[in-house]
PDB file of C-alpha atoms in Angstrom:
ATOM      1  CA  ILE A   1      49.301  -7.676 -18.932  1.00  0.00           C
ATOM      2  CA  ILE A   2      50.411 -10.467 -21.262  1.00  0.00           C
ATOM      3  CA  THR A   3      53.896  -8.964 -21.592  1.00  0.00           C
ATOM      4  CA  LYS A   4      54.261  -8.688 -17.834  1.00  0.00           C
ATOM      5  CA  ALA A   5      53.062 -12.264 -17.359  1.00  0.00           C
ATOM      6  CA  VAL A   6      55.429 -13.606 -20.029  1.00  0.00           C
ATOM      7  CA  CYS A   7      58.408 -11.729 -18.570  1.00  0.00           C
ATOM      8  CA  THR A   8      57.600 -12.963 -15.069  1.00  0.00           C
ATOM      9  CA  GLY A   9      57.209 -16.500 -16.358  1.00  0.00           C
ATOM     10  CA  LEU A  10      60.505 -16.407 -18.254  1.00  0.00           C
ATOM     11  CA  VAL A  11      62.411 -15.030 -15.263  1.00  0.00           C
ATOM     12  CA  SER A  12      60.894 -17.729 -13.066  1.00  0.00           C
ATOM     13  CA  LEU A  13      61.730 -20.452 -15.578  1.00  0.00           C
ATOM     14  CA  VAL A  14      65.343 -19.314 -15.939  1.00  0.00           C
ATOM     15  CA  ALA A  15      65.719 -19.127 -12.158  1.00  0.00           C
ATOM     16  CA  ILE A  16      64.215 -22.600 -11.696  1.00  0.00           C
ATOM     17  CA  LEU A  17      66.406 -24.179 -14.374  1.00  0.00           C
ATOM     18  CA  GLY A  18      69.520 -22.409 -13.092  1.00  0.00           C
ATOM     19  CA  ASN A  19      69.033 -23.588  -9.527  1.00  0.00           C
ATOM     20  CA  ILE A  20      68.208 -27.132 -10.648  1.00  0.00           C
ATOM     21  CA  LEU A  21      71.429 -27.206 -12.685  1.00  0.00           C
ATOM     22  CA  VAL A  22      73.426 -26.053  -9.649  1.00  0.00           C
ATOM     23  CA  ILE A  23      71.912 -28.755  -7.447  1.00  0.00           C
ATOM     24  CA  SER A  24      72.374 -31.412 -10.129  1.00  0.00           C
ATOM     25  CA  ALA A  25      76.010 -30.465 -10.738  1.00  0.00           C
ATOM     26  CA  VAL A  26      76.942 -30.729  -7.068  1.00  0.00           C
ATOM     27  CA  PHE A  27      75.334 -34.134  -6.583  1.00  0.00           C
ATOM     28  CA  HIS A  28      76.514 -35.644  -9.870  1.00  0.00           C
ATOM     29  CA  VAL A  29      80.146 -34.489  -9.763  1.00  0.00           C
ATOM     30  CA  LYS A  30      81.904 -36.168  -6.848  1.00  0.00           C
ATOM     31  CA  ARG A  31      84.694 -33.598  -6.473  1.00  0.00           C
ATOM     32  CA  MET A  32      82.092 -30.853  -6.042  1.00  0.00           C
ATOM     33  CA  ARG A  33      80.624 -32.443  -2.917  1.00  0.00           C
ATOM     34  CA  THR A  34      82.224 -30.010  -0.506  1.00  0.00           C
ATOM     35  CA  VAL A  35      80.778 -28.099   2.433  1.00  0.00           C
ATOM     36  CA  THR A  36      80.877 -24.848   0.469  1.00  0.00           C
ATOM     37  CA  ASN A  37      79.000 -26.354  -2.453  1.00  0.00           C
ATOM     38  CA  TYR A  38      76.484 -28.009  -0.140  1.00  0.00           C
ATOM     39  CA  LEU A  39      75.779 -24.570   1.310  1.00  0.00           C
ATOM     40  CA  ILE A  40      75.297 -23.315  -2.237  1.00  0.00           C
ATOM     41  CA  VAL A  41      72.840 -26.185  -2.760  1.00  0.00           C
ATOM     42  CA  ASN A  42      70.964 -25.085   0.352  1.00  0.00           C
ATOM     43  CA  LEU A  43      70.823 -21.582  -1.107  1.00  0.00           C
ATOM     44  CA  ALA A  44      69.567 -22.959  -4.428  1.00  0.00           C
ATOM     45  CA  VAL A  45      66.859 -25.000  -2.682  1.00  0.00           C
ATOM     46  CA  ALA A  46      65.710 -21.928  -0.751  1.00  0.00           C
ATOM     47  CA  GLU A  47      65.568 -19.889  -3.950  1.00  0.00           C
ATOM     48  CA  LEU A  48      63.653 -22.632  -5.762  1.00  0.00           C
ATOM     49  CA  LEU A  49      61.087 -22.794  -2.995  1.00  0.00           C
ATOM     50  CA  TYR A  50      60.869 -19.004  -2.905  1.00  0.00           C
ATOM     51  CA  ILE A  51      60.065 -18.937  -6.617  1.00  0.00           C
ATOM     52  CA  LEU A  52      57.351 -21.555  -6.166  1.00  0.00           C
ATOM     53  CA  VAL A  53      55.892 -19.630  -3.228  1.00  0.00           C
ATOM     54  CA  ALA A  54      56.323 -16.046  -4.424  1.00  0.00           C
ATOM     55  CA  MET A  55      55.456 -16.342  -8.107  1.00  0.00           C
ATOM     56  CA  PRO A  56      51.759 -17.345  -7.747  1.00  0.00           C
ATOM     57  CA  PRO A  57      50.900 -14.049  -5.977  1.00  0.00           C
ATOM     58  CA  PHE A  58      52.533 -12.154  -8.852  1.00  0.00           C
ATOM     59  CA  PHE A  59      50.267 -13.879 -11.349  1.00  0.00           C
ATOM     60  CA  VAL A  60      47.306 -13.323  -9.043  1.00  0.00           C
ATOM     61  CA  GLU A  61      48.067  -9.608  -9.121  1.00  0.00           C
ATOM     62  CA  ILE A  62      48.703  -9.531 -12.873  1.00  0.00           C
ATOM     63  CA  PHE A  63      45.458 -11.276 -13.783  1.00  0.00           C
ATOM     64  CA  SER A  64      43.410  -9.808 -10.901  1.00  0.00           C
ATOM     65  CA  LEU A  65      42.594 -13.218  -9.440  1.00  0.00           C
ATOM     66  CA  TYR A  66      42.339 -12.097  -5.819  1.00  0.00           C
ATOM     67  CA  ASN A  67      38.625 -12.892  -5.577  1.00  0.00           C
ATOM     68  CA  TRP A  68      39.255 -16.394  -6.928  1.00  0.00           C
ATOM     69  CA  CYS A  69      42.088 -16.966  -4.449  1.00  0.00           C
ATOM     70  CA  MET A  70      39.867 -15.970  -1.556  1.00  0.00           C
ATOM     71  CA  SER A  71      36.730 -17.680  -2.860  1.00  0.00           C
ATOM     72  CA  THR A  72      37.231 -20.651  -0.516  1.00  0.00           C
ATOM     73  CA  TYR A  73      38.715 -20.856   2.958  1.00  0.00           C
ATOM     74  CA  THR A  74      41.306 -23.449   1.887  1.00  0.00           C
ATOM     75  CA  ARG A  75      42.666 -21.287  -0.931  1.00  0.00           C
ATOM     76  CA  GLY A  76      42.502 -18.294   1.380  1.00  0.00           C
ATOM     77  CA  VAL A  77      44.650 -20.020   3.992  1.00  0.00           C
ATOM     78  CA  TYR A  78      47.197 -20.973   1.339  1.00  0.00           C
ATOM     79  CA  PHE A  79      47.519 -17.523  -0.226  1.00  0.00           C
ATOM     80  CA  CYS A  80      47.213 -15.652   3.059  1.00  0.00           C
ATOM     81  CA  LYS A  81      49.128 -17.730   5.588  1.00  0.00           C
ATOM     82  CA  ILE A  82      51.284 -20.227   3.689  1.00  0.00           C
ATOM     83  CA  VAL A  83      52.526 -17.874   0.975  1.00  0.00           C
ATOM     84  CA  ASN A  84      53.406 -15.107   3.428  1.00  0.00           C
ATOM     85  CA  PHE A  85      55.016 -17.562   5.845  1.00  0.00           C
ATOM     86  CA  GLY A  86      57.036 -19.048   2.998  1.00  0.00           C
ATOM     87  CA  GLN A  87      58.337 -15.658   1.927  1.00  0.00           C
ATOM     88  CA  TYR A  88      59.259 -14.656   5.470  1.00  0.00           C
ATOM     89  CA  LEU A  89      60.897 -18.061   5.994  1.00  0.00           C
ATOM     90  CA  LEU A  90      62.936 -18.368   2.813  1.00  0.00           C
ATOM     91  CA  VAL A  91      64.502 -14.906   2.790  1.00  0.00           C
ATOM     92  CA  PRO A  92      66.329 -15.460   6.119  1.00  0.00           C
ATOM     93  CA  VAL A  93      67.334 -18.937   4.924  1.00  0.00           C
ATOM     94  CA  SER A  94      69.033 -17.390   1.888  1.00  0.00           C
ATOM     95  CA  VAL A  95      70.679 -14.599   3.856  1.00  0.00           C
ATOM     96  CA  LEU A  96      71.936 -16.819   6.669  1.00  0.00           C
ATOM     97  CA  THR A  97      73.259 -19.303   4.119  1.00  0.00           C
ATOM     98  CA  LEU A  98      75.180 -16.512   2.381  1.00  0.00           C
ATOM     99  CA  ALA A  99      76.657 -15.549   5.743  1.00  0.00           C
ATOM    100  CA  CYS A 100      77.687 -19.164   6.358  1.00  0.00           C
ATOM    101  CA  ILE A 101      79.342 -19.300   2.932  1.00  0.00           C
ATOM    102  CA  ALA A 102      81.289 -16.174   3.879  1.00  0.00           C
ATOM    103  CA  ALA A 103      82.280 -17.839   7.160  1.00  0.00           C
ATOM    104  CA  ASP A 104      83.406 -20.960   5.323  1.00  0.00           C
ATOM    105  CA  ARG A 105      85.593 -18.905   2.990  1.00  0.00           C
ATOM    106  CA  PHE A 106      86.918 -16.927   5.953  1.00  0.00           C
ATOM    107  CA  PHE A 107      88.097 -20.010   7.833  1.00  0.00           C
ATOM    108  CA  ALA A 108      89.463 -21.614   4.661  1.00  0.00           C
ATOM    109  CA  ILE A 109      91.629 -18.591   3.824  1.00  0.00           C
ATOM    110  CA  VAL A 110      92.479 -17.030   7.185  1.00  0.00           C
ATOM    111  CA  VAL A 111      93.009 -20.246   9.168  1.00  0.00           C
ATOM    112  CA  PRO A 112      93.552 -22.849   6.434  1.00  0.00           C
ATOM    113  CA  LEU A 113      95.251 -25.356   8.732  1.00  0.00           C
ATOM    114  CA  LYS A 114      92.186 -25.644  10.950  1.00  0.00           C
ATOM    115  CA  ARG A 115      89.062 -26.863   9.196  1.00  0.00           C
ATOM    116  CA  VAL A 116      86.109 -25.446  11.140  1.00  0.00           C
ATOM    117  CA  LEU A 117      83.116 -26.026   8.878  1.00  0.00           C
ATOM    118  CA  THR A 118      83.441 -29.771   8.451  1.00  0.00           C
ATOM    119  CA  LYS A 119      80.726 -32.017   7.053  1.00  0.00           C
ATOM    120  CA  ARG A 120      79.795 -32.967  10.608  1.00  0.00           C
ATOM    121  CA  VAL A 121      79.239 -29.299  11.459  1.00  0.00           C
ATOM    122  CA  PHE A 122      77.387 -28.848   8.181  1.00  0.00           C
ATOM    123  CA  TYR A 123      74.854 -31.540   9.124  1.00  0.00           C
ATOM    124  CA  TRP A 124      73.899 -29.421  12.135  1.00  0.00           C
ATOM    125  CA  LEU A 125      74.348 -26.041  10.476  1.00  0.00           C
ATOM    126  CA  VAL A 126      71.802 -26.363   7.678  1.00  0.00           C
ATOM    127  CA  PRO A 127      68.939 -27.629   9.879  1.00  0.00           C
ATOM    128  CA  GLY A 128      69.864 -24.845  12.295  1.00  0.00           C
ATOM    129  CA  ILE A 129      69.487 -22.261   9.531  1.00  0.00           C
ATOM    130  CA  TRP A 130      66.014 -23.553   8.689  1.00  0.00           C
ATOM    131  CA  VAL A 131      64.923 -23.780  12.329  1.00  0.00           C
ATOM    132  CA  VAL A 132      66.083 -20.231  13.097  1.00  0.00           C
ATOM    133  CA  SER A 133      64.403 -18.933   9.940  1.00  0.00           C
ATOM    134  CA  ALA A 134      61.178 -20.770  10.783  1.00  0.00           C
ATOM    135  CA  GLY A 135      61.275 -19.206  14.230  1.00  0.00           C
ATOM    136  CA  LEU A 136      61.695 -15.757  12.693  1.00  0.00           C
ATOM    137  CA  ALA A 137      58.781 -16.352  10.328  1.00  0.00           C
ATOM    138  CA  ALA A 138      56.462 -18.023  12.852  1.00  0.00           C
ATOM    139  CA  PRO A 139      54.707 -14.793  13.967  1.00  0.00           C
ATOM    140  CA  VAL A 140      53.388 -14.435  10.411  1.00  0.00           C
ATOM    141  CA  LEU A 141      51.244 -17.543  10.908  1.00  0.00           C
ATOM    142  CA  TYR A 142      49.576 -15.747  13.800  1.00  0.00           C
ATOM    143  CA  ALA A 143      49.292 -12.282  12.289  1.00  0.00           C
ATOM    144  CA  TYR A 144      47.966 -13.129   8.820  1.00  0.00           C
ATOM    145  CA  ARG A 145      44.385 -14.319   9.070  1.00  0.00           C
ATOM    146  CA  VAL A 146      41.553 -15.173   6.727  1.00  0.00           C
ATOM    147  CA  VAL A 147      38.572 -13.099   7.844  1.00  0.00           C
ATOM    148  CA  GLU A 148      35.105 -12.530   6.475  1.00  0.00           C
ATOM    149  CA  TRP A 149      34.198  -8.971   5.573  1.00  0.00           C
ATOM    150  CA  GLY A 150      31.007  -7.971   3.804  1.00  0.00           C
ATOM    151  CA  GLY A 151      30.270 -11.528   2.798  1.00  0.00           C
ATOM    152  CA  HIS A 152      33.732 -12.019   1.269  1.00  0.00           C
ATOM    153  CA  LEU A 153      36.881 -13.652   2.591  1.00  0.00           C
ATOM    154  CA  MET A 154      39.901 -11.384   2.964  1.00  0.00           C
ATOM    155  CA  CYS A 155      43.523 -11.734   4.033  1.00  0.00           C
ATOM    156  CA  SER A 156      44.124  -9.457   6.986  1.00  0.00           C
ATOM    157  CA  GLU A 157      47.210  -8.712   9.067  1.00  0.00           C
ATOM    158  CA  GLU A 158      46.100  -8.480  12.689  1.00  0.00           C
ATOM    159  CA  TRP A 159      48.441  -8.475  15.667  1.00  0.00           C
ATOM    160  CA  GLY A 160      45.791  -8.022  18.333  1.00  0.00           C
ATOM    161  CA  GLU A 161      44.210  -5.026  19.977  1.00  0.00           C
ATOM    162  CA  GLY A 162      45.555  -2.142  22.020  1.00  0.00           C
ATOM    163  CA  GLY A 163      48.921  -1.514  23.624  1.00  0.00           C
ATOM    164  CA  ILE A 164      51.941  -3.059  22.017  1.00  0.00           C
ATOM    165  CA  ALA A 165      49.797  -4.879  19.448  1.00  0.00           C
ATOM    166  CA  GLN A 166      49.341  -1.588  17.588  1.00  0.00           C
ATOM    167  CA  HIS A 167      53.095  -1.393  17.027  1.00  0.00           C
ATOM    168  CA  ALA A 168      53.734  -5.136  16.733  1.00  0.00           C
ATOM    169  CA  SER A 169      54.050  -5.101  12.960  1.00  0.00           C
ATOM    170  CA  ARG A 170      56.753  -2.411  12.995  1.00  0.00           C
ATOM    171  CA  ILE A 171      58.547  -4.084  15.904  1.00  0.00           C
ATOM    172  CA  TYR A 172      58.529  -7.400  14.054  1.00  0.00           C
ATOM    173  CA  THR A 173      59.750  -5.820  10.818  1.00  0.00           C
ATOM    174  CA  SER A 174      62.528  -4.002  12.677  1.00  0.00           C
ATOM    175  CA  MET A 175      63.578  -7.231  14.357  1.00  0.00           C
ATOM    176  CA  LEU A 176      63.761  -8.958  10.986  1.00  0.00           C
ATOM    177  CA  PHE A 177      65.801  -6.055   9.630  1.00  0.00           C
ATOM    178  CA  VAL A 178      68.369  -6.526  12.387  1.00  0.00           C
ATOM    179  CA  VAL A 179      68.527 -10.325  12.300  1.00  0.00           C
ATOM    180  CA  ALA A 180      68.061 -10.966   8.576  1.00  0.00           C
ATOM    181  CA  TYR A 181      70.065  -8.029   7.235  1.00  0.00           C
ATOM    182  CA  CYS A 182      72.172  -6.057   9.717  1.00  0.00           C
ATOM    183  CA  VAL A 183      73.781  -9.025  11.468  1.00  0.00           C
ATOM    184  CA  PRO A 184      74.628 -10.934   8.250  1.00  0.00           C
ATOM    185  CA  PHE A 185      75.764  -7.629   6.738  1.00  0.00           C
ATOM    186  CA  ALA A 186      78.155  -7.029   9.635  1.00  0.00           C
ATOM    187  CA  VAL A 187      79.416 -10.618   9.554  1.00  0.00           C
ATOM    188  CA  MET A 188      80.025 -10.592   5.820  1.00  0.00           C
ATOM    189  CA  ALA A 189      81.599  -7.123   5.885  1.00  0.00           C
ATOM    190  CA  THR A 190      84.024  -8.125   8.626  1.00  0.00           C
ATOM    191  CA  MET A 191      84.938 -11.481   7.157  1.00  0.00           C
ATOM    192  CA  TYR A 192      85.359 -10.291   3.592  1.00  0.00           C
ATOM    193  CA  THR A 193      87.472  -7.365   4.812  1.00  0.00           C
ATOM    194  CA  VAL A 194      89.799  -9.738   6.658  1.00  0.00           C
ATOM    195  CA  ILE A 195      89.869 -12.089   3.662  1.00  0.00           C
ATOM    196  CA  CYS A 196      90.772  -9.248   1.318  1.00  0.00           C
ATOM    197  CA  ARG A 197      93.539  -8.035   3.614  1.00  0.00           C
ATOM    198  CA  LYS A 198      94.872 -11.558   3.964  1.00  0.00           C
ATOM    199  CA  LEU A 199      94.924 -12.146   0.231  1.00  0.00           C
ATOM    200  CA  TRP A 200      96.338  -8.723  -0.572  1.00  0.00           C
ATOM    201  CA  LEU A 201      99.145  -8.878   1.967  1.00  0.00           C
ATOM    202  CA  ARG A 202      99.994 -12.539   1.478  1.00  0.00           C
ATOM    203  CA  LYS A 203     103.482 -12.986   0.066  1.00  0.00           C
ATOM    204  CA  VAL A 204     104.095 -15.616  -2.529  1.00  0.00           C
ATOM    205  CA  PRO A 205     106.835 -17.929  -1.169  1.00  0.00           C
ATOM    206  CA  GLY A 206     110.057 -18.624  -3.037  1.00  0.00           C
ATOM    207  CA  SER A 207     111.928 -16.666  -5.655  1.00  0.00           C
ATOM    208  CA  GLN A 208     109.960 -15.649  -8.685  1.00  0.00           C
ATOM    209  CA  SER A 209     110.630 -13.906 -11.903  1.00  0.00           C
ATOM    210  CA  ALA A 210     109.069 -10.505 -12.463  1.00  0.00           C
ATOM    211  CA  LYS A 211     106.519 -12.093 -14.768  1.00  0.00           C
ATOM    212  CA  LYS A 212     105.424 -14.678 -12.211  1.00  0.00           C
ATOM    213  CA  SER A 213     105.292 -12.039  -9.492  1.00  0.00           C
ATOM    214  CA  SER A 214     103.087  -9.873 -11.668  1.00  0.00           C
ATOM    215  CA  LYS A 215     100.753 -12.802 -12.314  1.00  0.00           C
ATOM    216  CA  ALA A 216     100.509 -13.503  -8.591  1.00  0.00           C
ATOM    217  CA  VAL A 217      99.559  -9.887  -7.894  1.00  0.00           C
ATOM    218  CA  GLU A 218      96.947  -9.914 -10.641  1.00  0.00           C
ATOM    219  CA  SER A 219      95.539 -13.175  -9.315  1.00  0.00           C
ATOM    220  CA  ARG A 220      95.155 -11.659  -5.846  1.00  0.00           C
ATOM    221  CA  LYS A 221      93.460  -8.613  -7.330  1.00  0.00           C
ATOM    222  CA  LYS A 222      90.945 -10.801  -9.164  1.00  0.00           C
ATOM    223  CA  VAL A 223      90.069 -12.659  -5.971  1.00  0.00           C
ATOM    224  CA  VAL A 224      89.640  -9.384  -4.086  1.00  0.00           C
ATOM    225  CA  LYS A 225      87.433  -7.971  -6.839  1.00  0.00           C
ATOM    226  CA  MET A 226      85.290 -11.109  -6.791  1.00  0.00           C
ATOM    227  CA  LEU A 227      84.808 -10.909  -3.023  1.00  0.00           C
ATOM    228  CA  ILE A 228      83.954  -7.219  -3.182  1.00  0.00           C
ATOM    229  CA  THR A 229      81.448  -7.945  -5.958  1.00  0.00           C
ATOM    230  CA  VAL A 230      79.741 -10.631  -3.861  1.00  0.00           C
ATOM    231  CA  PHE A 231      79.501  -8.259  -0.932  1.00  0.00           C
ATOM    232  CA  VAL A 232      78.227  -5.300  -2.975  1.00  0.00           C
ATOM    233  CA  VAL A 233      75.602  -7.445  -4.722  1.00  0.00           C
ATOM    234  CA  PHE A 234      74.401  -8.699  -1.343  1.00  0.00           C
ATOM    235  CA  VAL A 235      74.011  -5.155  -0.028  1.00  0.00           C
ATOM    236  CA  ALA A 236      72.454  -3.812  -3.224  1.00  0.00           C
ATOM    237  CA  CYS A 237      69.874  -6.597  -3.448  1.00  0.00           C
ATOM    238  CA  TRP A 238      68.694  -6.617   0.139  1.00  0.00           C
ATOM    239  CA  LEU A 239      68.952  -2.999   1.295  1.00  0.00           C
ATOM    240  CA  PRO A 240      66.068  -1.618  -0.843  1.00  0.00           C
ATOM    241  CA  VAL A 241      63.810  -4.501   0.202  1.00  0.00           C
ATOM    242  CA  GLN A 242      64.558  -4.003   3.876  1.00  0.00           C
ATOM    243  CA  VAL A 243      64.149  -0.223   3.720  1.00  0.00           C
ATOM    244  CA  LEU A 244      60.782  -0.536   1.965  1.00  0.00           C
ATOM    245  CA  ALA A 245      59.651  -3.046   4.586  1.00  0.00           C
ATOM    246  CA  LEU A 246      60.472  -0.571   7.357  1.00  0.00           C
ATOM    247  CA  MET A 247      58.556   2.293   5.733  1.00  0.00           C
TER     248      MET A 247
END
């Protein structure tokens, strides 16, 4: 138990410090204040909040503190409604932000002469991400309820009675799978494919020596590998979570 708690704590601490450093770097270094980096800051903020929301339940499970968490109605509401809402909210925020970063890179590379994601667009984009994510997570506030059972408070997932309510949980999970995984997956796959093709087929202007030409090719390969890595990591991280949620 102690080992598991220490490992969880260390991972959380590293994640918190890493995201704080990212946020600090962007706001303290003037040349880093770009739309892309602001989107990365939004991603870091979402991950920070997710750690603060998701880690307490891990420690509750490790130290078997469920009865303490549900010993009062106030704590019950926090661990039942707020924690679950936070998790359902922050995952789409992260995923949609990653998709927006892909879109920003797409427009910057494919149509470099036309800046689409300007700071003005960014000011609307980020609130939009949070509003959409909050809308996706809102049903959780209804479904997760603190109920009394056998003289004890419990966190229960209830979508109503009869008819469609019996399948509401699966319908909701499937909807999240489409919106928070499949759509961003398709967007990122398409955009990164076009980006890779653009970079791979782009010809370096002017006459070059064989050495310079070789360096240009290697540089393009590195960029392509980086983009493929980003895409693969995205798929690898989210697919197991989404599949388990559907089961």
